[in-house]
C-alpha cells in the first residue's frame, strides 16, 4: 500500500521532513556538523563545530580545503569513494571526537559532496562498549599468549640435566648457537636429548616468542612430505583438500623449524629443502606464488650423516647448508658422572606425576645402572626408572627391581634375582631380550632404523611399532 494513501501526504514530503528533523536533532545533540562540496572545500559549518575547532568566524573555514581546517579529516576520502564512514575516531588538537561522515548524492547518484558529524567530544558515551571490547581483547591476548607458550619451547638449555665436562661444553655451544641465526645440526644417539636441546636453543634465541615447529621426517609418508613442508594451494588436489593448507615452513615463520631425523629425508625432497633454505621462500604445491619466510632451521639425526653423504644418499650441498653449527650430544655412557643427578631428577618427575613418594636407588642398583651401556641413553634410563617404580613397592629400589629391564645374567651373584619368588614370566624375559637386541642393533647401526630393521630381520614398520611399544620413541 502507498504511504500517500495512509498518511495523506507524499512520500517525498515525509523523507524531506525526516531529513530535516534528523539534521536538527544532530545539530542539537552533537558537537558539530559540516559539509564539503565535490572538491572537498568547506561549504557549511555549524556554530558549535566552529567553537569545537577553536575558530571564531565562519570565514576562517568556508571555502577552504577541509584539511586546511581539520588536518586529520577523511571527508575527501568519502567524496572520492562515495562511501560513508559510519563511525570513526578523529583527533583534533588533542581532542578525541567520535565522527560520522556521509556522502551527498545528486539526483543522478553522483557524489556532490559530503556531510560530517562530530558526535561526541568525549569517548565517555562509548565507555561501556569500549570496556567490553577491551575485556574481550584482554582475554584474547591472554589465550594467545598461553597458546604460544604451549606451542613454543618446552625446555630451556638449563633444563638439560648434567654437569659433566661433556655436558658443560654442550650447553656452552648451545648457548652460542642461540645467539646466532645460522642452521644447527644436532648429532647424537637415540634418546641422548637432541630434541630437548633444540627446544632449549629456540627458547634462548631472540625467536623465543615465535613458534617452534617440530617435524619428524621419518614419521611422515614420503608422498606427503612436500605438502607437509611447503603447504598446499586451494584446489591443488580434488576432493577433500580444497582449502589452503599452510606448510610447516609457513607455520614456523619468524620462529624455528626443527627437522628431526633429517637423515631419513628422501633425496628428491632434499633438493627442494635446499632451495627453500637458500632463498628463504616457499612455493605451496599447486600454486604459482612464492611466499617469503623467515625460518631458523635446527636439524637432528642419530644417523651418521657424513657417511650418508659419502654413500650418495644425502646431498652434500644440503649437508653443508645444515652443518653451519654442529653440536654433538654425548651418549649417556660417556657421561656416567651425571647418572645420579639424572636419576634424582627423573625420580622426582615420576613422583610429581604419580603423586607417590619419591623413590631412592640403593648402592647395588646404582652399580648396575653405571655398568650398563645405555644404548637408548636418557630415554632408556627414564623408561627403566618408570618401569621399576611402577612394578615395585620398595621406597628404595634394588637391583631386582630392574630385572625386567636388564637380563638376569647382567646381575652379579649377590644381587641376582630370587628365581623362587620373583622370577620373570616367559613374556617378560622375551620382552627384555627383544629390547636389548633392538637397542644393540640401533646402536651398532648408529641409529639407522632401516638397517636396524634389516639386522633384526623385521620390517621397518614393525621396528617402529616395537620402538613405540617399548617406549623407545617419543
Ligand atoms: N639431559 C637430560 N636431562 C633431562 N632429560 C633428558 C636429558 N636428555 C634427554 N632427556 C629426556 O630423554 C628423553 C629423550 O630425549 P630427546 O627426545 O630429546 O632425545 P633425542 O636425541 O631427540 O632422541 P631420538 O633420536 O630418539 O629422537 C626425553 O624425555 C627427554 O626429556
Ligand atoms: Mg628426537
mmCIF file of C-alpha atoms and ligand atoms in Angstrom, residues 191 193-196 216 258 260-261 300 379 474, ligand 2:
data_model
loop_
_atom_site.group_PDB
_atom_site.id
_atom_site.type_symbol
_atom_site.label_atom_id
_atom_site.label_comp_id
_atom_site.label_asym_id
_atom_site.label_seq_id
_atom_site.Cartn_x
_atom_site.Cartn_y
_atom_site.Cartn_z
ATOM 1 C CA UNK A 191 67.478 -40.691 23.391
ATOM 2 C CA UNK A 193 68.456 -35.299 24.221
ATOM 3 C CA UNK A 194 68.648 -33.772 20.725
ATOM 4 C CA UNK A 195 65.041 -32.617 20.746
ATOM 5 C CA UNK A 196 65.456 -31.199 24.223
ATOM 6 C CA UNK A 216 59.660 -35.810 12.435
ATOM 7 C CA UNK A 258 63.087 -28.440 13.976
ATOM 8 C CA UNK A 260 64.037 -34.318 13.307
ATOM 9 C CA UNK A 261 65.539 -37.453 11.706
ATOM 10 C CA UNK A 300 68.844 -33.536 14.061
ATOM 11 C CA UNK A 379 65.163 -42.051 27.285
ATOM 12 C CA UNK A 474 58.590 -40.283 21.799
HETATM 13 MG MG1 LIG B 2 64.300 -36.799 18.727
#
